[in-house]
PDB file of C-alpha atoms in Angstrom:
ATOM      1  CA  MET A   1      -3.346 -31.706  15.044  1.00 36.00           C
ATOM      2  CA  GLY A   2      -0.424 -32.993  13.167  1.00 39.00           C
ATOM      3  CA  THR A   3       2.881 -30.866  12.441  1.00 43.00           C
ATOM      4  CA  THR A   4       2.687 -29.398   8.898  1.00 44.00           C
ATOM      5  CA  GLN A   5       5.673 -29.015   6.534  1.00 47.00           C
ATOM      6  CA  LEU A   6       5.860 -25.168   7.100  1.00 42.00           C
ATOM      7  CA  GLU A   7       6.359 -25.624  10.882  1.00 49.00           C
ATOM      8  CA  THR A   8       9.391 -27.474   9.786  1.00 51.00           C
ATOM      9  CA  VAL A   9      10.995 -25.388   7.797  1.00 46.00           C
ATOM     10  CA  PRO A  10      14.102 -24.367   9.688  1.00 66.00           C
ATOM     11  CA  GLU A  11      13.958 -19.853   9.704  1.00 73.00           C
ATOM     12  CA  PRO A  12      16.599 -18.918   7.422  1.00 84.00           C
ATOM     13  CA  LYS A  13      19.946 -17.572   8.580  1.00 88.00           C
ATOM     14  CA  TYR A  14      19.372 -14.328   6.816  1.00 87.00           C
ATOM     15  CA  TRP A  15      16.324 -13.849   9.572  1.00 88.00           C
ATOM     16  CA  HIS A  16      17.616 -15.382  12.341  1.00 88.00           C
ATOM     17  CA  LEU A  17      20.408 -12.284  11.870  1.00 90.00           C
ATOM     18  CA  ARG A  18      18.150  -9.828  10.720  1.00 89.00           C
ATOM     19  CA  THR A  19      16.947 -10.114  14.064  1.00 89.00           C
ATOM     20  CA  VAL A  20      20.062 -10.202  16.111  1.00 90.00           C
ATOM     21  CA  LEU A  21      20.824  -7.133  14.109  1.00 90.00           C
ATOM     22  CA  SER A  22      17.562  -5.804  14.594  1.00 88.00           C
ATOM     23  CA  GLU A  23      18.470  -5.576  18.275  1.00 88.00           C
ATOM     24  CA  ALA A  24      21.824  -4.169  17.951  1.00 89.00           C
ATOM     25  CA  LEU A  25      20.793  -1.267  15.991  1.00 88.00           C
ATOM     26  CA  ASP A  26      18.407  -0.609  19.234  1.00 86.00           C
ATOM     27  CA  SER A  27      20.710  -1.089  21.612  1.00 88.00           C
ATOM     28  CA  GLU A  28      24.562  -0.286  20.237  1.00 90.00           C
ATOM     29  CA  PHE A  29      23.679   2.566  17.259  1.00 89.00           C
ATOM     30  CA  SER A  30      22.181   6.114  17.271  1.00 88.00           C
ATOM     31  CA  VAL A  31      19.945   7.533  14.470  1.00 85.00           C
ATOM     32  CA  GLY A  32      22.222   8.722  12.064  1.00 84.00           C
ATOM     33  CA  GLU A  33      24.988   6.369  13.079  1.00 90.00           C
ATOM     34  CA  ILE A  34      27.453   4.611  10.522  1.00 91.00           C
ATOM     35  CA  LEU A  35      27.248   1.176  10.437  1.00 92.00           C
ATOM     36  CA  PRO A  36      31.054  -0.826  10.732  1.00 92.00           C
ATOM     37  CA  ASN A  37      31.312  -2.302   7.116  1.00 90.00           C
ATOM     38  CA  GLU A  38      30.359  -5.994   5.993  1.00 90.00           C
ATOM     39  CA  ARG A  39      33.429  -7.643   6.516  1.00 92.00           C
ATOM     40  CA  ASP A  40      33.862  -6.885   9.766  1.00 92.00           C
ATOM     41  CA  LEU A  41      30.104  -7.000  10.397  1.00 92.00           C
ATOM     42  CA  ALA A  42      30.493 -10.481   9.128  1.00 91.00           C
ATOM     43  CA  ALA A  43      33.174 -11.810  10.934  1.00 91.00           C
ATOM     44  CA  ARG A  44      31.091 -10.172  14.135  1.00 90.00           C
ATOM     45  CA  PHE A  45      28.376 -12.629  14.049  1.00 90.00           C
ATOM     46  CA  GLY A  46      30.214 -15.540  12.207  1.00 91.00           C
ATOM     47  CA  VAL A  47      28.389 -15.278   8.894  1.00 91.00           C
ATOM     48  CA  ALA A  48      28.841 -15.218   5.382  1.00 91.00           C
ATOM     49  CA  ARG A  49      28.903 -11.892   3.629  1.00 92.00           C
ATOM     50  CA  ALA A  50      25.922 -12.873   1.027  1.00 92.00           C
ATOM     51  CA  THR A  51      24.067 -13.774   4.155  1.00 91.00           C
ATOM     52  CA  LEU A  52      24.713 -10.250   6.294  1.00 92.00           C
ATOM     53  CA  ARG A  53      23.708  -8.452   2.420  1.00 91.00           C
ATOM     54  CA  GLN A  54      20.362 -10.520   3.077  1.00 90.00           C
ATOM     55  CA  ALA A  55      19.693  -8.979   6.289  1.00 90.00           C
ATOM     56  CA  LEU A  56      20.666  -5.690   5.612  1.00 90.00           C
ATOM     57  CA  GLU A  57      18.790  -5.429   2.542  1.00 86.00           C
ATOM     58  CA  GLN A  58      15.787  -6.630   4.994  1.00 86.00           C
ATOM     59  CA  LEU A  59      16.004  -4.140   7.607  1.00 87.00           C
ATOM     60  CA  GLU A  60      17.012  -1.728   4.768  1.00 84.00           C
ATOM     61  CA  LEU A  61      13.181  -2.671   3.147  1.00 77.00           C
ATOM     62  CA  GLU A  62      11.857  -2.422   6.681  1.00 78.00           C
ATOM     63  CA  GLY A  63      12.900   1.385   7.119  1.00 77.00           C
ATOM     64  CA  ARG A  64      15.441   0.533  10.229  1.00 84.00           C
ATOM     65  CA  LEU A  65      19.058   1.005   7.871  1.00 87.00           C
ATOM     66  CA  GLN A  66      19.771   3.687   4.370  1.00 82.00           C
ATOM     67  CA  ARG A  67      22.129   3.009   2.055  1.00 78.00           C
ATOM     68  CA  ARG A  68      23.751   6.573   1.234  1.00 73.00           C
ATOM     69  CA  ARG A  69      26.020   7.345  -1.976  1.00 69.00           C
ATOM     70  CA  GLY A  70      29.800   8.276  -0.495  1.00 75.00           C
ATOM     71  CA  VAL A  71      28.793   7.836   3.406  1.00 78.00           C
ATOM     72  CA  GLY A  72      27.837   4.373   3.410  1.00 84.00           C
ATOM     73  CA  THR A  73      24.842   2.307   5.569  1.00 88.00           C
ATOM     74  CA  THR A  74      23.657   4.275   8.668  1.00 88.00           C
ATOM     75  CA  VAL A  75      20.499   4.245  10.926  1.00 86.00           C
ATOM     76  CA  ALA A  76      17.357   5.342   9.967  1.00 80.00           C
ATOM     77  CA  PRO A  77      14.833   7.822  11.454  1.00 76.00           C
ATOM     78  CA  PRO A  78      11.509   6.969  12.292  1.00 72.00           C
ATOM     79  CA  ARG A  79       9.367   6.878   9.302  1.00 67.00           C
ATOM     80  CA  MET A  80       7.363   9.427   8.761  1.00 61.00           C
ATOM     81  CA  GLY A  81       3.500   9.462   7.622  1.00 61.00           C
ATOM     82  CA  VAL A  82       3.177  10.619   4.355  1.00 63.00           C
ATOM     83  CA  ALA A  83      -0.341  11.628   3.240  1.00 63.00           C
ATOM     84  CA  VAL A  84      -0.517  10.502  -0.484  1.00 65.00           C
ATOM     85  CA  GLY A  85      -4.787  11.416  -1.006  1.00 60.00           C
ATOM     86  CA  THR A  86      -7.796  12.683   1.018  1.00 52.00           C
ATOM     87  CA  GLU A  87     -11.600  11.556   1.225  1.00 50.00           C
ATOM     88  CA  GLN A  88     -12.710  13.951  -1.204  1.00 54.00           C
ATOM     89  CA  HIS A  89     -10.965  13.900  -4.378  1.00 72.00           C
ATOM     90  CA  THR A  90      -9.052  16.577  -6.506  1.00 86.00           C
ATOM     91  CA  TRP A  91      -6.459  16.971  -9.496  1.00 93.00           C
ATOM     92  CA  PRO A  92      -2.979  16.869  -9.452  1.00 92.00           C
ATOM     93  CA  GLY A  93      -1.532  20.335  -8.891  1.00 91.00           C
ATOM     94  CA  ALA A  94      -4.667  21.705  -6.288  1.00 86.00           C
ATOM     95  CA  ALA A  95      -3.706  24.384  -3.467  1.00 82.00           C
ATOM     96  CA  ASP A  96      -2.800  21.789  -1.316  1.00 79.00           C
ATOM     97  CA  ASP A  97      -1.108  19.718  -3.266  1.00 83.00           C
ATOM     98  CA  ALA A  98       2.525  18.986  -2.023  1.00 85.00           C
ATOM     99  CA  TRP A  99       4.011  17.995  -4.924  1.00 92.00           C
ATOM    100  CA  GLN A 100       6.428  20.336  -7.110  1.00 92.00           C
ATOM    101  CA  PRO A 101       6.094  20.936 -10.620  1.00 93.00           C
ATOM    102  CA  VAL A 102       9.954  20.053 -11.834  1.00 93.00           C
ATOM    103  CA  ASP A 103       9.424  19.888 -15.719  1.00 93.00           C
ATOM    104  CA  CYS A 104       7.415  18.785 -18.703  1.00 94.00           C
ATOM    105  CA  THR A 105       7.496  16.840 -22.083  1.00 92.00           C
ATOM    106  CA  THR A 106       5.959  15.773 -24.531  1.00 92.00           C
ATOM    107  CA  ALA A 107       6.916  12.288 -25.966  1.00 94.00           C
ATOM    108  CA  VAL A 108       5.148   8.429 -26.274  1.00 95.00           C
ATOM    109  CA  PRO A 109       4.661   7.049 -22.852  1.00 94.00           C
ATOM    110  CA  PRO A 110       5.423   3.166 -22.001  1.00 93.00           C
ATOM    111  CA  ALA A 111       2.644   0.772 -23.503  1.00 93.00           C
ATOM    112  CA  ALA A 112       1.226  -0.144 -20.480  1.00 92.00           C
ATOM    113  CA  VAL A 113       0.579   3.198 -19.795  1.00 94.00           C
ATOM    114  CA  ALA A 114      -0.697   4.245 -23.229  1.00 94.00           C
ATOM    115  CA  ASP A 115      -2.781   1.197 -22.582  1.00 93.00           C
ATOM    116  CA  ALA A 116      -4.417   2.850 -19.245  1.00 92.00           C
ATOM    117  CA  LEU A 117      -4.865   5.670 -20.939  1.00 95.00           C
ATOM    118  CA  GLU A 118      -6.638   4.494 -24.070  1.00 92.00           C
ATOM    119  CA  THR A 119      -4.422   6.447 -26.323  1.00 92.00           C
ATOM    120  CA  GLY A 120      -2.709   4.860 -29.540  1.00 88.00           C
ATOM    121  CA  ARG A 121       0.769   2.769 -28.810  1.00 90.00           C
ATOM    122  CA  ASP A 122       2.096   5.435 -30.348  1.00 93.00           C
ATOM    123  CA  GLU A 123       0.741   8.867 -29.577  1.00 95.00           C
ATOM    124  CA  PRO A 124       3.174  10.839 -27.775  1.00 94.00           C
ATOM    125  CA  VAL A 125       1.524  12.666 -24.664  1.00 95.00           C
ATOM    126  CA  HIS A 126       2.665  15.121 -21.912  1.00 95.00           C
ATOM    127  CA  ILE A 127       4.444  13.576 -19.270  1.00 96.00           C
ATOM    128  CA  LEU A 128       4.935  15.739 -16.112  1.00 96.00           C
ATOM    129  CA  ARG A 129       7.983  15.493 -13.746  1.00 95.00           C
ATOM    130  CA  ARG A 130       6.767  16.401 -10.287  1.00 95.00           C
ATOM    131  CA  SER A 131       8.962  15.932  -6.888  1.00 93.00           C
ATOM    132  CA  ARG A 132       7.776  15.647  -3.589  1.00 90.00           C
ATOM    133  CA  VAL A 133       9.870  17.147  -0.181  1.00 85.00           C
ATOM    134  CA  THR A 134       9.024  16.716   3.416  1.00 77.00           C
ATOM    135  CA  HIS A 135      11.461  18.024   6.265  1.00 71.00           C
ATOM    136  CA  GLY A 136      13.848  19.347   3.642  1.00 76.00           C
ATOM    137  CA  GLN A 137      14.152  15.701   2.235  1.00 76.00           C
ATOM    138  CA  PRO A 138      13.254  14.281  -1.121  1.00 84.00           C
ATOM    139  CA  VAL A 139      10.204  11.980  -0.688  1.00 85.00           C
ATOM    140  CA  ALA A 140       9.086  11.026  -3.584  1.00 91.00           C
ATOM    141  CA  ALA A 141       9.292  11.352  -7.568  1.00 93.00           C
ATOM    142  CA  GLU A 142       6.024  11.431  -9.895  1.00 95.00           C
ATOM    143  CA  LEU A 143       5.717  11.065 -13.229  1.00 95.00           C
ATOM    144  CA  LEU A 144       2.253  12.228 -14.719  1.00 97.00           C
ATOM    145  CA  TYR A 145       1.236  11.432 -17.720  1.00 97.00           C
ATOM    146  CA  VAL A 146      -1.861  13.219 -19.483  1.00 97.00           C
ATOM    147  CA  PRO A 147      -3.057  12.543 -23.264  1.00 96.00           C
ATOM    148  CA  ARG A 148      -3.549  16.076 -25.327  1.00 93.00           C
ATOM    149  CA  SER A 149      -7.166  15.133 -25.429  1.00 94.00           C
ATOM    150  CA  SER A 150      -7.930  15.831 -21.738  1.00 95.00           C
ATOM    151  CA  VAL A 151      -5.897  19.553 -22.655  1.00 93.00           C
ATOM    152  CA  PRO A 152      -6.977  20.892 -26.038  1.00 90.00           C
ATOM    153  CA  ASP A 153      -7.068  23.667 -25.649  1.00 85.00           C
ATOM    154  CA  LEU A 154      -3.449  24.097 -24.370  1.00 83.00           C
ATOM    155  CA  SER A 155      -1.852  25.210 -27.847  1.00 71.00           C
ATOM    156  CA  ALA A 156      -3.803  28.227 -27.528  1.00 59.00           C
ATOM    157  CA  ILE A 157      -1.707  29.543 -24.229  1.00 64.00           C
ATOM    158  CA  ASP A 158       1.881  30.655 -24.084  1.00 62.00           C
ATOM    159  CA  ALA A 159       3.515  27.324 -22.051  1.00 64.00           C
ATOM    160  CA  PRO A 160       7.426  27.563 -22.141  1.00 71.00           C
ATOM    161  CA  SER A 161       9.118  24.426 -21.435  1.00 76.00           C
ATOM    162  CA  GLY A 162      10.319  23.563 -18.135  1.00 88.00           C
ATOM    163  CA  ALA A 163       7.676  24.254 -15.111  1.00 91.00           C
ATOM    164  CA  ALA A 164       6.069  26.227 -16.325  1.00 90.00           C
ATOM    165  CA  ARG A 165       4.480  24.459 -18.761  1.00 92.00           C
ATOM    166  CA  ALA A 166       4.329  21.504 -16.813  1.00 93.00           C
ATOM    167  CA  ARG A 167       2.063  24.328 -14.494  1.00 92.00           C
ATOM    168  CA  ALA A 168      -0.283  25.292 -17.613  1.00 92.00           C
ATOM    169  CA  VAL A 169      -0.958  21.417 -18.177  1.00 94.00           C
ATOM    170  CA  LEU A 170      -2.317  21.407 -14.593  1.00 94.00           C
ATOM    171  CA  ARG A 171      -4.181  24.393 -15.647  1.00 92.00           C
ATOM    172  CA  GLU A 172      -6.011  23.072 -18.016  1.00 93.00           C
ATOM    173  CA  LEU A 173      -6.540  19.387 -16.503  1.00 94.00           C
ATOM    174  CA  HIS A 174      -8.652  21.839 -13.764  1.00 94.00           C
ATOM    175  CA  ARG A 175     -10.780  22.545 -16.265  1.00 93.00           C
ATOM    176  CA  LEU A 176     -12.415  18.581 -16.763  1.00 94.00           C
ATOM    177  CA  ALA A 177     -15.057  18.031 -13.987  1.00 94.00           C
ATOM    178  CA  LEU A 178     -12.959  15.299 -12.103  1.00 94.00           C
ATOM    179  CA  GLU A 179     -15.660  11.681 -11.451  1.00 93.00           C
ATOM    180  CA  GLY A 180     -13.378  10.085  -9.560  1.00 91.00           C
ATOM    181  CA  GLN A 181     -10.335   8.417  -9.456  1.00 90.00           C
ATOM    182  CA  ASP A 182      -8.323   5.017  -7.684  1.00 89.00           C
ATOM    183  CA  ARG A 183      -5.013   3.951  -6.579  1.00 87.00           C
ATOM    184  CA  ALA A 184      -2.720   1.172  -6.377  1.00 88.00           C
ATOM    185  CA  VAL A 185       0.365   0.127  -4.432  1.00 87.00           C
ATOM    186  CA  GLU A 186       3.341  -1.997  -4.759  1.00 87.00           C
ATOM    187  CA  LEU A 187       6.770  -2.762  -3.520  1.00 83.00           C
ATOM    188  CA  GLY A 188       8.961  -1.910  -6.331  1.00 85.00           C
ATOM    189  CA  SER A 189      13.376  -1.334  -6.703  1.00 85.00           C
ATOM    190  CA  ALA A 190      14.399   2.623  -7.768  1.00 85.00           C
ATOM    191  CA  ARG A 191      15.643   3.000 -11.077  1.00 85.00           C
ATOM    192  CA  ALA A 192      18.450   4.868 -11.853  1.00 85.00           C
ATOM    193  CA  ASP A 193      16.759   8.177 -12.639  1.00 85.00           C
ATOM    194  CA  ASP A 194      14.062   7.413  -9.278  1.00 84.00           C
ATOM    195  CA  ALA A 195      17.148   6.710  -7.541  1.00 84.00           C
ATOM    196  CA  LYS A 196      19.713  10.231  -8.290  1.00 84.00           C
ATOM    197  CA  GLU A 197      16.710  12.170  -7.524  1.00 85.00           C
ATOM    198  CA  LEU A 198      15.805  10.604  -4.125  1.00 85.00           C
ATOM    199  CA  ASP A 199      19.258  10.389  -3.322  1.00 80.00           C
ATOM    200  CA  ARG A 200      19.294   6.429  -3.314  1.00 78.00           C
ATOM    201  CA  LEU A 201      21.208   3.394  -4.596  1.00 77.00           C
ATOM    202  CA  PRO A 202      19.721   2.043  -7.783  1.00 82.00           C
ATOM    203  CA  GLY A 203      17.719  -0.800  -6.656  1.00 81.00           C
ATOM    204  CA  ALA A 204      16.680   0.485  -3.092  1.00 80.00           C
ATOM    205  CA  PRO A 205      13.256  -0.358  -2.312  1.00 80.00           C
ATOM    206  CA  VAL A 206      10.591   1.847  -3.389  1.00 86.00           C
ATOM    207  CA  LEU A 207       6.732   2.061  -3.138  1.00 87.00           C
ATOM    208  CA  VAL A 208       5.196   2.968  -6.497  1.00 90.00           C
ATOM    209  CA  VAL A 209       2.049   4.102  -6.085  1.00 90.00           C
ATOM    210  CA  THR A 210      -1.109   4.476  -9.351  1.00 92.00           C
ATOM    211  CA  THR A 211      -3.277   7.061  -9.105  1.00 92.00           C
ATOM    212  CA  ARG A 212      -5.798   7.491 -12.389  1.00 94.00           C
ATOM    213  CA  PHE A 213      -7.842  10.203 -12.875  1.00 95.00           C
ATOM    214  CA  PHE A 214     -11.134   9.649 -14.787  1.00 95.00           C
ATOM    215  CA  ALA A 215     -13.584  12.793 -16.458  1.00 95.00           C
ATOM    216  CA  GLU A 216     -15.700  12.379 -19.185  1.00 92.00           C
ATOM    217  CA  ALA A 217     -15.631   8.630 -18.857  1.00 92.00           C
ATOM    218  CA  ARG A 218     -12.560   7.914 -19.478  1.00 93.00           C
ATOM    219  CA  THR A 219      -8.968   8.051 -18.006  1.00 95.00           C
ATOM    220  CA  ALA A 220      -8.186  11.739 -18.493  1.00 96.00           C
ATOM    221  CA  ALA A 221      -4.763  11.473 -16.681  1.00 97.00           C
ATOM    222  CA  LEU A 222      -2.217   8.463 -14.751  1.00 97.00           C
ATOM    223  CA  SER A 223       0.476   9.248 -12.089  1.00 95.00           C
ATOM    224  CA  VAL A 224       3.243   6.795 -11.291  1.00 94.00           C
ATOM    225  CA  ALA A 225       4.384   8.207  -8.125  1.00 92.00           C
ATOM    226  CA  THR A 226       7.791   6.644  -6.658  1.00 92.00           C
ATOM    227  CA  TYR A 227       8.502   7.232  -2.704  1.00 90.00           C
ATOM    228  CA  ARG A 228      11.381   5.945  -0.413  1.00 86.00           C
ATOM    229  CA  ALA A 229       9.815   2.691   1.978  1.00 80.00           C
ATOM    230  CA  ASP A 230      13.103   3.654   3.917  1.00 74.00           C
ATOM    231  CA  THR A 231      11.240   6.448   5.029  1.00 75.00           C
ATOM    232  CA  CYS A 232       7.680   6.942   3.897  1.00 76.00           C
ATOM    233  CA  ARG A 233       4.239   5.810   5.932  1.00 75.00           C
ATOM    234  CA  LEU A 234       1.979   6.399   3.543  1.00 75.00           C
ATOM    235  CA  THR A 235      -1.212   7.461   4.905  1.00 75.00           C
ATOM    236  CA  PHE A 236      -4.795   7.679   3.009  1.00 69.00           C
ATOM    237  CA  ALA A 237      -7.870   9.428   3.351  1.00 59.00           C
ATOM    238  CA  ASP A 238      -7.992  12.703   6.147  1.00 52.00           C
ATOM    239  CA  SER A 239      -9.027  10.209   8.633  1.00 46.00           C
ATOM    240  CA  GLY A 240      -5.892   7.929   8.502  1.00 43.00           C
ATOM    241  CA  GLY A 241      -8.403   4.953   8.175  1.00 42.00           C
ATOM    242  CA  VAL A 242      -5.259   3.086   5.732  1.00 42.00           C
ATOM    243  CA  GLU A 243      -1.572   3.195   7.264  1.00 42.00           C
ATOM    244  CA  ILE A 244       1.187   0.998   4.865  1.00 40.00           C
ATOM    245  CA  HIS A 245       4.013  -0.200   6.980  1.00 40.00           C
ATOM    246  CA  HIS A 246       6.635  -2.508   5.360  1.00 38.00           C
ATOM    247  CA  SER A 247       8.065  -4.290   8.554  1.00 40.00           C
ATOM    248  CA  PRO A 248       6.959  -7.264  10.480  1.00 37.00           C
ATOM    249  CA  GLU A 249       6.470  -5.732  13.841  1.00 38.00           C
ATOM    250  CA  ARG A 250       3.867  -3.374  12.216  1.00 35.00           C
ATOM    251  CA  GLN A 251       0.572  -3.902  11.648  1.00 33.00           C
ATOM    252  CA  ALA A 252      -1.692  -1.655   8.499  1.00 32.00           C
ATOM    253  CA  SER A 253      -4.150   0.042  10.611  1.00 29.00           C
TER     254      SER A 253
END
């Protein structure tokens, strides 16, 4: 067979540098160690700083590096497994739920969320903010959108603002019979508010897990959970049947 056009394309400089840097991380640096500044690294490897930044961004995406406010770029620890679902469907806030409620407000959601919930685009919904911490480290932030029609009796409950109101919404949501749920995962960039909560820089790579919960033949709630891509390996189901690794050296099982 002849050589394809793709095979003739040379390896990008940043990708070659990423390989060299990865080997250096294994042999010269320890977990948590701060890397030299960009100027020194670019001089050491004889590359432009723009090329270096591309390589560093790729290594951050793969979970090899972390950029921390006021610290710099450090060598990341191995990714931790974070279970995001089980084989049995459950509502958010169940007994074994690892999320902690932070706040609850009532506001008009983004248009895409309103469309998924099949509510009017100008109709306010309950928006719960929850956080997830693993080994003392913030690993995820969630916005859970619940239409008023899913918790019609909420007004009869003494539910002040904040975490208490979030728990009240979850209690009412559990009154519905959960008929099913589905999930989608995509790679994204941390928004300013998510970055602050997750102790990351804005634009840092994140994994966004969107979950729809179904009851009474409709979408009764929608969760948008943002996970740190540099520290998390997401697992689905009790058996660990699916693992997502964003690293070229690892394959999804």
